[in-house]
Amino acid sequence: MSELRNPLPAAVKICGLQDVEVLKSMINLPVDYIGVVFAKSRRRIEPEQAAALRTVLFEWSTYDRPKLAGVFVNPTLEELEHIMDIAQLDVIQLHGQETAEFCQQVKQRWNAAVFKVFSFPKDETGPEADDAAIRALDTYDKYVDAILLDTHDPLYGGGSGKTFAWERIPAYAEWAKSREIALFVAGGLQPDNVQQLIQTYTPFGVDVSSGVETEGVKDIAKITAFVERVKQA
């Protein structure tokens, strides 16, 4: 079973952090995860920047400090080794076509939680696609602590800022619940729609990046509104 703490009503992951000062401005918020991107993205950072952000997390003024999650797309073990040595991530989030065997290697090699992301094309619907995908999930269940559902982006894989068909969530949520694995939802979330998602589908956690930005920059007012609405949902 995943050892992730069970938040009420849902965990909040703010992803795509780059700036230490922005993170310091969040220090009074009940955020559960801070995400940093090592994959191809305009939000990509270097391991040394992630290490600086991690230092701020130990100054957090609320309950437990947020966990630091690194986002990767099809990394090699050597790449992960280099970044883990410097950034000491709490979570390794795999956003590509990583196999169950690769997740197993990651799980066995590092003392970090493993999140596996499954992305949907924005307009794709239909139980047939989900049935096949959920059957494939069975190979992952012993090697991941969470699955994260996101909207596919043809350029970066995820981080599209667009929602997918939320009616697809229950089938994956049922799978995750039966295996005591956490379920996160991302893709197009923002302060105005996150309460609806939580009240309808009750995921373990939600993940946001562009939905709390203004002109591509993290906006503390939007971050605060997002966190408050999640925790009040």
PDB file of C-alpha atoms in Angstrom:
ATOM      1  CA  MET A   1       0.000   0.000   0.000  1.00  0.00           C
ATOM      2  CA  SER A   2       1.112   3.560  -0.675  1.00  0.00           C
ATOM      3  CA  GLU A   3       2.525   5.342   2.373  1.00  0.00           C
ATOM      4  CA  LEU A   4       1.295   8.724   1.155  1.00  0.00           C
ATOM      5  CA  ARG A   5      -0.538  10.567   3.883  1.00  0.00           C
ATOM      6  CA  ASN A   6      -4.290  10.814   3.445  1.00  0.00           C
ATOM      7  CA  PRO A   7      -5.240  14.497   3.150  1.00  0.00           C
ATOM      8  CA  LEU A   8      -8.634  16.055   3.776  1.00  0.00           C
ATOM      9  CA  PRO A   9     -10.267  16.726   1.457  1.00  0.00           C
ATOM     10  CA  ALA A  10      -7.509  16.354  -1.141  1.00  0.00           C
ATOM     11  CA  ALA A  11      -3.775  16.787  -1.521  1.00  0.00           C
ATOM     12  CA  VAL A  12      -2.547  19.828  -3.433  1.00  0.00           C
ATOM     13  CA  LYS A  13       0.413  19.635  -5.786  1.00  0.00           C
ATOM     14  CA  ILE A  14       1.643  22.919  -7.232  1.00  0.00           C
ATOM     15  CA  CYS A  15       3.797  22.006 -10.216  1.00  0.00           C
ATOM     16  CA  GLY A  16       6.306  23.830 -12.374  1.00  0.00           C
ATOM     17  CA  LEU A  17       7.969  25.856  -9.605  1.00  0.00           C
ATOM     18  CA  GLN A  18      11.165  27.602 -10.651  1.00  0.00           C
ATOM     19  CA  ASP A  19      11.637  30.604  -8.398  1.00  0.00           C
ATOM     20  CA  VAL A  20      12.703  30.520  -4.757  1.00  0.00           C
ATOM     21  CA  GLU A  21      10.928  33.790  -3.972  1.00  0.00           C
ATOM     22  CA  VAL A  22       7.625  32.498  -5.338  1.00  0.00           C
ATOM     23  CA  LEU A  23       7.967  29.408  -3.177  1.00  0.00           C
ATOM     24  CA  LYS A  24       8.722  31.538  -0.125  1.00  0.00           C
ATOM     25  CA  SER A  25       5.515  33.486  -0.757  1.00  0.00           C
ATOM     26  CA  MET A  26       3.587  30.195  -0.390  1.00  0.00           C
ATOM     27  CA  ILE A  27       5.115  29.308   2.950  1.00  0.00           C
ATOM     28  CA  ASN A  28       1.885  29.731   4.952  1.00  0.00           C
ATOM     29  CA  LEU A  29      -0.251  27.636   2.607  1.00  0.00           C
ATOM     30  CA  PRO A  30      -1.220  23.989   3.304  1.00  0.00           C
ATOM     31  CA  VAL A  31       0.402  22.642   0.150  1.00  0.00           C
ATOM     32  CA  ASP A  32       1.259  18.937   0.067  1.00  0.00           C
ATOM     33  CA  TYR A  33       3.571  18.642  -2.948  1.00  0.00           C
ATOM     34  CA  ILE A  34       5.803  20.997  -4.898  1.00  0.00           C
ATOM     35  CA  GLY A  35       6.575  19.852  -8.425  1.00  0.00           C
ATOM     36  CA  VAL A  36       9.716  20.719 -10.395  1.00  0.00           C
ATOM     37  CA  VAL A  37      10.156  19.831 -14.045  1.00  0.00           C
ATOM     38  CA  PHE A  38      13.239  18.152 -15.475  1.00  0.00           C
ATOM     39  CA  ALA A  39      11.580  17.174 -18.749  1.00  0.00           C
ATOM     40  CA  LYS A  40      11.451  19.290 -21.909  1.00  0.00           C
ATOM     41  CA  SER A  41       9.331  22.275 -20.934  1.00  0.00           C
ATOM     42  CA  ARG A  42       9.440  26.042 -20.586  1.00  0.00           C
ATOM     43  CA  ARG A  43       9.328  25.307 -16.825  1.00  0.00           C
ATOM     44  CA  ARG A  44      12.382  23.066 -16.871  1.00  0.00           C
ATOM     45  CA  ILE A  45      14.974  23.686 -14.155  1.00  0.00           C
ATOM     46  CA  GLU A  46      18.423  22.409 -13.265  1.00  0.00           C
ATOM     47  CA  PRO A  47      19.056  20.048 -10.320  1.00  0.00           C
ATOM     48  CA  GLU A  48      20.815  22.822  -8.400  1.00  0.00           C
ATOM     49  CA  GLN A  49      17.694  25.009  -8.664  1.00  0.00           C
ATOM     50  CA  ALA A  50      15.611  22.140  -7.319  1.00  0.00           C
ATOM     51  CA  ALA A  51      18.010  21.760  -4.395  1.00  0.00           C
ATOM     52  CA  ALA A  52      17.564  25.457  -3.582  1.00  0.00           C
ATOM     53  CA  LEU A  53      13.791  25.044  -3.647  1.00  0.00           C
ATOM     54  CA  ARG A  54      14.063  22.008  -1.383  1.00  0.00           C
ATOM     55  CA  THR A  55      15.873  24.120   1.213  1.00  0.00           C
ATOM     56  CA  VAL A  56      12.864  26.456   1.368  1.00  0.00           C
ATOM     57  CA  LEU A  57      10.543  23.537   2.061  1.00  0.00           C
ATOM     58  CA  PHE A  58      12.209  22.982   5.422  1.00  0.00           C
ATOM     59  CA  GLU A  59      11.118  26.479   6.445  1.00  0.00           C
ATOM     60  CA  TRP A  60       7.423  25.698   5.848  1.00  0.00           C
ATOM     61  CA  SER A  61       5.193  27.129   8.559  1.00  0.00           C
ATOM     62  CA  THR A  62       2.237  24.744   8.277  1.00  0.00           C
ATOM     63  CA  TYR A  63       2.086  21.087   9.437  1.00  0.00           C
ATOM     64  CA  ASP A  64       4.368  18.713   7.486  1.00  0.00           C
ATOM     65  CA  ARG A  65       6.621  20.232   4.858  1.00  0.00           C
ATOM     66  CA  PRO A  66       5.534  19.699   1.262  1.00  0.00           C
ATOM     67  CA  LYS A  67       7.165  16.831  -0.586  1.00  0.00           C
ATOM     68  CA  LEU A  68       9.394  17.678  -3.547  1.00  0.00           C
ATOM     69  CA  ALA A  69       8.353  15.901  -6.749  1.00  0.00           C
ATOM     70  CA  GLY A  70      10.466  15.778  -9.893  1.00  0.00           C
ATOM     71  CA  VAL A  71       8.696  15.438 -13.243  1.00  0.00           C
ATOM     72  CA  PHE A  72      10.422  13.350 -15.924  1.00  0.00           C
ATOM     73  CA  VAL A  73       9.577  12.061 -19.390  1.00  0.00           C
ATOM     74  CA  ASN A  74      11.313   8.807 -20.334  1.00  0.00           C
ATOM     75  CA  PRO A  75      14.458   9.426 -18.238  1.00  0.00           C
ATOM     76  CA  THR A  76      17.374   7.046 -18.023  1.00  0.00           C
ATOM     77  CA  LEU A  77      18.461   5.622 -14.696  1.00  0.00           C
ATOM     78  CA  GLU A  78      21.712   7.538 -15.094  1.00  0.00           C
ATOM     79  CA  GLU A  79      19.818  10.823 -15.475  1.00  0.00           C
ATOM     80  CA  LEU A  80      17.767  10.054 -12.384  1.00  0.00           C
ATOM     81  CA  GLU A  81      20.906   9.138 -10.441  1.00  0.00           C
ATOM     82  CA  HIS A  82      22.502  12.487 -11.215  1.00  0.00           C
ATOM     83  CA  ILE A  83      19.419  14.511 -10.280  1.00  0.00           C
ATOM     84  CA  MET A  84      18.618  12.500  -7.155  1.00  0.00           C
ATOM     85  CA  ASP A  85      22.149  13.005  -5.853  1.00  0.00           C
ATOM     86  CA  ILE A  86      21.722  16.780  -6.063  1.00  0.00           C
ATOM     87  CA  ALA A  87      18.008  17.428  -5.517  1.00  0.00           C
ATOM     88  CA  GLN A  88      17.100  14.556  -3.144  1.00  0.00           C
ATOM     89  CA  LEU A  89      13.550  14.284  -4.473  1.00  0.00           C
ATOM     90  CA  ASP A  90      10.760  12.794  -2.370  1.00  0.00           C
ATOM     91  CA  VAL A  91       8.743  11.816  -5.451  1.00  0.00           C
ATOM     92  CA  ILE A  92       9.780  10.674  -8.927  1.00  0.00           C
ATOM     93  CA  GLN A  93       6.919  11.412 -11.330  1.00  0.00           C
ATOM     94  CA  LEU A  94       7.163   9.562 -14.638  1.00  0.00           C
ATOM     95  CA  HIS A  95       5.245  11.241 -17.436  1.00  0.00           C
ATOM     96  CA  GLY A  96       6.296   9.245 -20.499  1.00  0.00           C
ATOM     97  CA  GLN A  97       6.063   5.682 -21.759  1.00  0.00           C
ATOM     98  CA  GLU A  98       7.954   4.215 -18.821  1.00  0.00           C
ATOM     99  CA  THR A  99       7.284   0.508 -18.393  1.00  0.00           C
ATOM    100  CA  ALA A 100       6.305  -1.283 -15.215  1.00  0.00           C
ATOM    101  CA  GLU A 101       9.779  -2.825 -15.203  1.00  0.00           C
ATOM    102  CA  PHE A 102      11.351   0.635 -15.247  1.00  0.00           C
ATOM    103  CA  CYS A 103       9.105   1.754 -12.378  1.00  0.00           C
ATOM    104  CA  GLN A 104      10.220  -1.319 -10.467  1.00  0.00           C
ATOM    105  CA  GLN A 105      13.872  -0.401 -10.983  1.00  0.00           C
ATOM    106  CA  VAL A 106      13.229   3.160  -9.809  1.00  0.00           C
ATOM    107  CA  LYS A 107      11.301   1.944  -6.779  1.00  0.00           C
ATOM    108  CA  GLN A 108      14.045  -0.452  -5.770  1.00  0.00           C
ATOM    109  CA  ARG A 109      16.885   1.996  -6.348  1.00  0.00           C
ATOM    110  CA  TRP A 110      15.705   5.099  -4.493  1.00  0.00           C
ATOM    111  CA  ASN A 111      13.832   5.863  -1.314  1.00  0.00           C
ATOM    112  CA  ALA A 112      11.227   7.935  -3.123  1.00  0.00           C
ATOM    113  CA  ALA A 113       7.578   7.577  -4.004  1.00  0.00           C
ATOM    114  CA  VAL A 114       6.863   6.773  -7.655  1.00  0.00           C
ATOM    115  CA  PHE A 115       3.994   8.515  -9.449  1.00  0.00           C
ATOM    116  CA  LYS A 116       3.080   7.184 -12.917  1.00  0.00           C
ATOM    117  CA  VAL A 117       1.184   9.519 -15.213  1.00  0.00           C
ATOM    118  CA  PHE A 118      -1.365   8.420 -17.794  1.00  0.00           C
ATOM    119  CA  SER A 119      -2.381  11.082 -20.294  1.00  0.00           C
ATOM    120  CA  PHE A 120      -5.529  11.263 -22.406  1.00  0.00           C
ATOM    121  CA  PRO A 121      -6.037  13.081 -25.701  1.00  0.00           C
ATOM    122  CA  LYS A 122      -8.316  16.049 -25.000  1.00  0.00           C
ATOM    123  CA  ASP A 123     -11.232  14.808 -27.097  1.00  0.00           C
ATOM    124  CA  GLU A 124     -10.810  11.047 -26.691  1.00  0.00           C
ATOM    125  CA  THR A 125     -13.702   9.239 -25.039  1.00  0.00           C
ATOM    126  CA  GLY A 126     -14.977   5.706 -24.990  1.00  0.00           C
ATOM    127  CA  PRO A 127     -14.849   2.771 -22.576  1.00  0.00           C
ATOM    128  CA  GLU A 128     -12.863   0.616 -24.986  1.00  0.00           C
ATOM    129  CA  ALA A 129      -9.742   2.755 -24.611  1.00  0.00           C
ATOM    130  CA  ASP A 130     -10.131   2.814 -20.841  1.00  0.00           C
ATOM    131  CA  ASP A 131     -10.688  -0.934 -20.562  1.00  0.00           C
ATOM    132  CA  ALA A 132      -7.418  -1.628 -22.357  1.00  0.00           C
ATOM    133  CA  ALA A 133      -5.525   0.993 -20.369  1.00  0.00           C
ATOM    134  CA  ILE A 134      -6.816  -0.268 -17.029  1.00  0.00           C
ATOM    135  CA  ARG A 135      -5.854  -3.832 -17.875  1.00  0.00           C
ATOM    136  CA  ALA A 136      -2.358  -2.543 -18.608  1.00  0.00           C
ATOM    137  CA  LEU A 137      -2.281  -0.828 -15.209  1.00  0.00           C
ATOM    138  CA  ASP A 138      -2.235  -4.185 -13.476  1.00  0.00           C
ATOM    139  CA  THR A 139       1.458  -4.567 -14.296  1.00  0.00           C
ATOM    140  CA  TYR A 140       2.245  -1.355 -12.388  1.00  0.00           C
ATOM    141  CA  ASP A 141       0.349  -1.892  -9.154  1.00  0.00           C
ATOM    142  CA  LYS A 142       3.278  -3.084  -7.020  1.00  0.00           C
ATOM    143  CA  TYR A 143       5.714  -0.465  -8.266  1.00  0.00           C
ATOM    144  CA  VAL A 144       3.857   2.852  -8.025  1.00  0.00           C
ATOM    145  CA  ASP A 145       2.543   4.852  -5.090  1.00  0.00           C
ATOM    146  CA  ALA A 146       0.154   6.920  -7.175  1.00  0.00           C
ATOM    147  CA  ILE A 147      -1.250   7.288 -10.654  1.00  0.00           C
ATOM    148  CA  LEU A 148      -1.903  10.714 -12.097  1.00  0.00           C
ATOM    149  CA  LEU A 149      -4.412  11.380 -14.864  1.00  0.00           C
ATOM    150  CA  ASP A 150      -3.598  14.270 -17.207  1.00  0.00           C
ATOM    151  CA  THR A 151      -4.426  15.655 -20.641  1.00  0.00           C
ATOM    152  CA  HIS A 152      -1.995  14.644 -23.362  1.00  0.00           C
ATOM    153  CA  ASP A 153       0.047  17.381 -24.986  1.00  0.00           C
ATOM    154  CA  PRO A 154       1.661  16.423 -28.331  1.00  0.00           C
ATOM    155  CA  LEU A 155       4.719  18.598 -27.663  1.00  0.00           C
ATOM    156  CA  TYR A 156       5.547  17.892 -24.004  1.00  0.00           C
ATOM    157  CA  GLY A 157       3.326  14.900 -23.166  1.00  0.00           C
ATOM    158  CA  GLY A 158       1.492  16.760 -20.387  1.00  0.00           C
ATOM    159  CA  GLY A 159       1.080  20.213 -18.976  1.00  0.00           C
ATOM    160  CA  SER A 160      -1.345  21.224 -21.698  1.00  0.00           C
ATOM    161  CA  GLY A 161      -3.519  23.392 -19.451  1.00  0.00           C
ATOM    162  CA  LYS A 162      -6.599  21.664 -20.889  1.00  0.00           C
ATOM    163  CA  THR A 163      -9.073  19.334 -19.226  1.00  0.00           C
ATOM    164  CA  PHE A 164      -9.785  15.795 -20.386  1.00  0.00           C
ATOM    165  CA  ALA A 165     -13.149  14.057 -20.182  1.00  0.00           C
ATOM    166  CA  TRP A 166     -13.635  13.796 -16.423  1.00  0.00           C
ATOM    167  CA  GLU A 167     -16.216  11.050 -16.819  1.00  0.00           C
ATOM    168  CA  ARG A 168     -13.257   8.758 -17.444  1.00  0.00           C
ATOM    169  CA  ILE A 169     -12.016   9.210 -13.869  1.00  0.00           C
ATOM    170  CA  PRO A 170     -14.251   6.693 -12.008  1.00  0.00           C
ATOM    171  CA  ALA A 171     -12.885   3.624 -13.787  1.00  0.00           C
ATOM    172  CA  TYR A 172      -9.313   4.554 -12.856  1.00  0.00           C
ATOM    173  CA  ALA A 173     -10.361   5.586  -9.359  1.00  0.00           C
ATOM    174  CA  GLU A 174     -11.948   2.187  -8.803  1.00  0.00           C
ATOM    175  CA  TRP A 175      -8.751   0.466  -9.939  1.00  0.00           C
ATOM    176  CA  ALA A 176      -6.620   2.651  -7.669  1.00  0.00           C
ATOM    177  CA  LYS A 177      -8.891   2.173  -4.664  1.00  0.00           C
ATOM    178  CA  SER A 178      -8.901  -1.600  -5.060  1.00  0.00           C
ATOM    179  CA  ARG A 179      -5.101  -1.600  -4.868  1.00  0.00           C
ATOM    180  CA  GLU A 180      -4.792   1.127  -2.217  1.00  0.00           C
ATOM    181  CA  ILE A 181      -2.934   3.402  -4.624  1.00  0.00           C
ATOM    182  CA  ALA A 182      -3.435   7.166  -4.607  1.00  0.00           C
ATOM    183  CA  LEU A 183      -5.132   8.849  -7.572  1.00  0.00           C
ATOM    184  CA  PHE A 184      -4.224  12.396  -8.637  1.00  0.00           C
ATOM    185  CA  VAL A 185      -5.964  14.422 -11.337  1.00  0.00           C
ATOM    186  CA  ALA A 186      -4.338  17.167 -13.427  1.00  0.00           C
ATOM    187  CA  GLY A 187      -5.088  18.898 -16.699  1.00  0.00           C
ATOM    188  CA  GLY A 188      -6.759  22.268 -16.985  1.00  0.00           C
ATOM    189  CA  LEU A 189      -7.462  22.681 -13.284  1.00  0.00           C
ATOM    190  CA  GLN A 190      -7.834  26.186 -11.869  1.00  0.00           C
ATOM    191  CA  PRO A 191      -9.495  27.864  -8.880  1.00  0.00           C
ATOM    192  CA  ASP A 192     -12.838  28.060 -10.677  1.00  0.00           C
ATOM    193  CA  ASN A 193     -13.242  24.350 -11.460  1.00  0.00           C
ATOM    194  CA  VAL A 194     -11.265  22.416  -8.843  1.00  0.00           C
ATOM    195  CA  GLN A 195     -14.074  22.259  -6.273  1.00  0.00           C
ATOM    196  CA  GLN A 196     -16.399  20.720  -8.854  1.00  0.00           C
ATOM    197  CA  LEU A 197     -13.809  18.050  -9.617  1.00  0.00           C
ATOM    198  CA  ILE A 198     -13.244  17.193  -5.964  1.00  0.00           C
ATOM    199  CA  GLN A 199     -16.905  17.144  -5.002  1.00  0.00           C
ATOM    200  CA  THR A 200     -17.806  14.950  -7.979  1.00  0.00           C
ATOM    201  CA  TYR A 201     -14.905  12.499  -8.109  1.00  0.00           C
ATOM    202  CA  THR A 202     -13.086  12.773  -4.715  1.00  0.00           C
ATOM    203  CA  PRO A 203      -9.531  12.124  -5.945  1.00  0.00           C
ATOM    204  CA  PHE A 204      -6.708  11.676  -3.447  1.00  0.00           C
ATOM    205  CA  GLY A 205      -5.041  14.757  -4.883  1.00  0.00           C
ATOM    206  CA  VAL A 206      -5.042  17.447  -7.559  1.00  0.00           C
ATOM    207  CA  ASP A 207      -2.131  18.807  -9.570  1.00  0.00           C
ATOM    208  CA  VAL A 208      -1.993  22.308 -11.074  1.00  0.00           C
ATOM    209  CA  SER A 209       0.540  24.354 -12.996  1.00  0.00           C
ATOM    210  CA  SER A 210      -0.687  26.714 -15.726  1.00  0.00           C
ATOM    211  CA  GLY A 211      -4.022  27.160 -13.917  1.00  0.00           C
ATOM    212  CA  VAL A 212      -2.261  29.224 -11.242  1.00  0.00           C
ATOM    213  CA  GLU A 213      -0.168  31.315 -13.616  1.00  0.00           C
ATOM    214  CA  THR A 214      -0.583  34.769 -15.148  1.00  0.00           C
ATOM    215  CA  GLU A 215       1.226  35.231 -18.454  1.00  0.00           C
ATOM    216  CA  GLY A 216       3.306  32.145 -17.768  1.00  0.00           C
ATOM    217  CA  VAL A 217       4.403  33.159 -14.270  1.00  0.00           C
ATOM    218  CA  LYS A 218       3.189  31.624 -11.011  1.00  0.00           C
ATOM    219  CA  ASP A 219       0.626  33.959  -9.417  1.00  0.00           C
ATOM    220  CA  ILE A 220       0.471  33.803  -5.616  1.00  0.00           C
ATOM    221  CA  ALA A 221      -3.116  35.105  -5.579  1.00  0.00           C
ATOM    222  CA  LYS A 222      -4.234  32.278  -7.883  1.00  0.00           C
ATOM    223  CA  ILE A 223      -2.196  29.712  -5.934  1.00  0.00           C
ATOM    224  CA  THR A 224      -3.801  30.867  -2.685  1.00  0.00           C
ATOM    225  CA  ALA A 225      -7.305  30.731  -4.165  1.00  0.00           C
ATOM    226  CA  PHE A 226      -6.665  27.261  -5.589  1.00  0.00           C
ATOM    227  CA  VAL A 227      -5.364  25.851  -2.298  1.00  0.00           C
ATOM    228  CA  GLU A 228      -8.205  27.397  -0.284  1.00  0.00           C
ATOM    229  CA  ARG A 229     -10.863  26.027  -2.603  1.00  0.00           C
ATOM    230  CA  VAL A 230      -9.352  22.552  -2.539  1.00  0.00           C
ATOM    231  CA  LYS A 231      -9.168  22.463   1.244  1.00  0.00           C
ATOM    232  CA  GLN A 232     -12.706  23.866   1.570  1.00  0.00           C
ATOM    233  CA  ALA A 233     -14.255  21.540  -1.011  1.00  0.00           C
TER     234      ALA A 233
END
